[in-house]
Short mmCIF file of C-alpha atoms in Angstrom, two decimals:
data_model
loop_
_atom_site.label_atom_id
_atom_site.label_comp_id
_atom_site.label_asym_id
_atom_site.label_seq_id
_atom_site.Cartn_x
_atom_site.Cartn_y
_atom_site.Cartn_z
CA MET A 1452 164.61 42.04 111.20
CA ALA A 1453 167.96 40.48 113.23
CA THR A 1454 168.15 41.33 116.49
CA SER A 1455 171.71 40.29 117.06
CA VAL A 1456 175.39 41.06 116.14
CA ASP A 1457 175.23 37.06 115.24
CA ASP A 1458 172.44 37.89 113.29
CA THR A 1459 173.18 40.91 111.48
CA VAL A 1460 176.00 39.38 110.15
CA VAL A 1461 175.30 36.18 109.18
CA ALA A 1462 172.10 38.03 107.15
CA GLY A 1463 174.65 40.30 105.88
CA ALA A 1464 176.91 38.56 104.70
CA ALA A 1465 174.61 36.25 103.12
CA SER A 1466 172.30 38.64 101.26
CA ASP A 1467 172.53 40.13 98.17
CA ASP A 1468 171.34 43.46 99.34
CA PRO A 1469 173.58 45.89 99.71
CA GLY A 1470 172.08 47.14 102.83
CA GLU A 1471 172.27 43.61 104.76
CA GLY A 1472 175.56 43.70 103.50
CA LEU A 1473 176.48 47.54 105.32
CA ARG A 1474 174.45 46.66 107.94
CA ALA A 1475 176.77 44.18 108.53
CA VAL A 1476 179.87 45.58 108.08
CA LEU A 1477 178.11 48.60 111.05
CA ALA A 1478 177.68 46.12 113.26
CA LEU A 1479 181.24 43.95 113.16
CA ARG A 1480 182.28 47.82 113.06
CA LEU A 1481 180.59 48.45 116.47
CA LEU A 1482 181.45 45.14 118.09
CA SER A 1483 185.25 45.89 117.26
CA ASP A 1484 185.08 49.23 118.68
CA ARG A 1485 183.34 47.86 121.91
CA LEU A 1486 186.02 45.36 122.09
CA GLU A 1487 188.72 47.79 121.81
CA ARG A 1488 187.17 50.10 124.28
CA LEU A 1489 187.01 46.90 126.73
CA HIS A 1490 190.56 45.28 126.56
CA VAL A 1491 192.33 48.83 126.39
CA ASP A 1492 190.30 49.90 129.74
CA ARG A 1493 191.07 46.70 131.00
CA ALA A 1494 195.25 46.94 129.67
CA ARG A 1495 195.14 50.30 131.03
CA GLN A 1496 194.11 49.05 134.73
CA LEU A 1497 196.09 46.55 134.56
CA GLY A 1498 199.21 49.33 133.96
CA TRP A 1499 199.95 48.89 130.80
CA SER A 1500 200.88 51.73 128.97
CA TRP A 1501 199.90 53.45 125.71
CA GLN A 1502 203.10 52.29 124.16
CA ASP A 1503 202.27 48.79 125.54
CA ILE A 1504 198.69 48.72 124.07
CA ALA A 1505 199.70 50.80 120.74
CA THR A 1506 202.35 47.54 119.65
CA VAL A 1507 200.09 44.73 120.29
CA LEU A 1508 197.34 47.41 118.50
CA GLY A 1509 199.43 47.82 115.61
CA VAL A 1510 199.11 51.77 116.16
CA SER A 1511 200.99 54.53 117.12
CA LYS A 1512 201.22 55.62 120.90
CA GLN A 1513 199.32 59.26 119.84
CA ALA A 1514 197.02 57.30 117.96
CA VAL A 1515 195.41 54.88 120.87
CA HIS A 1516 195.90 57.44 123.35
CA LYS A 1517 193.53 60.07 121.41
CA LYS A 1518 191.03 57.56 120.52
CA HIS A 1519 191.08 56.25 124.24
CA GLY A 1520 192.72 58.61 126.44
CA ARG A 1521 189.97 60.56 127.45
CA TYR A 1522 188.50 58.27 128.92
CA ALA A 1523 191.21 56.71 130.74
CA ALA A 1524 190.32 58.37 133.56
CA THR A 1525 186.60 58.31 134.38
CA GLY A 1526 186.48 54.91 132.31
CA TYR A 1527 183.97 53.40 129.44
CA LYS A 1528 180.38 52.95 130.63
CA SER A 1529 179.58 56.46 129.83
CA THR A 1530 180.75 56.37 125.84
CA ARG A 1531 178.05 53.77 125.26
CA THR A 1532 175.67 55.59 121.87
CA GLU A 1533 172.32 54.39 120.41
CA HIS A 1534 174.58 52.26 117.77
CA ASP A 1535 175.97 50.01 121.08
CA ASP A 1536 172.97 47.16 120.73
CA VAL A 1537 173.22 46.59 117.87
#
């Protein structure tokens, strides 16, 4: 069994097994979500507006605020899930 995101992605990309491929997709999605949370949080700490962040991400201000706004005051440390270690 794969032990890291890299191992999961490589195994999934190289496999004919849909289960392995889908696990790779999940690993990439979770990594992408963590990176987004990290950088949105950092941008907010540096004074970026929701509009600035939305423009860079290619989404509306409302979309980025809906996704990340509830954690703006408390940070992201409490948003970890059981999937964050994939």
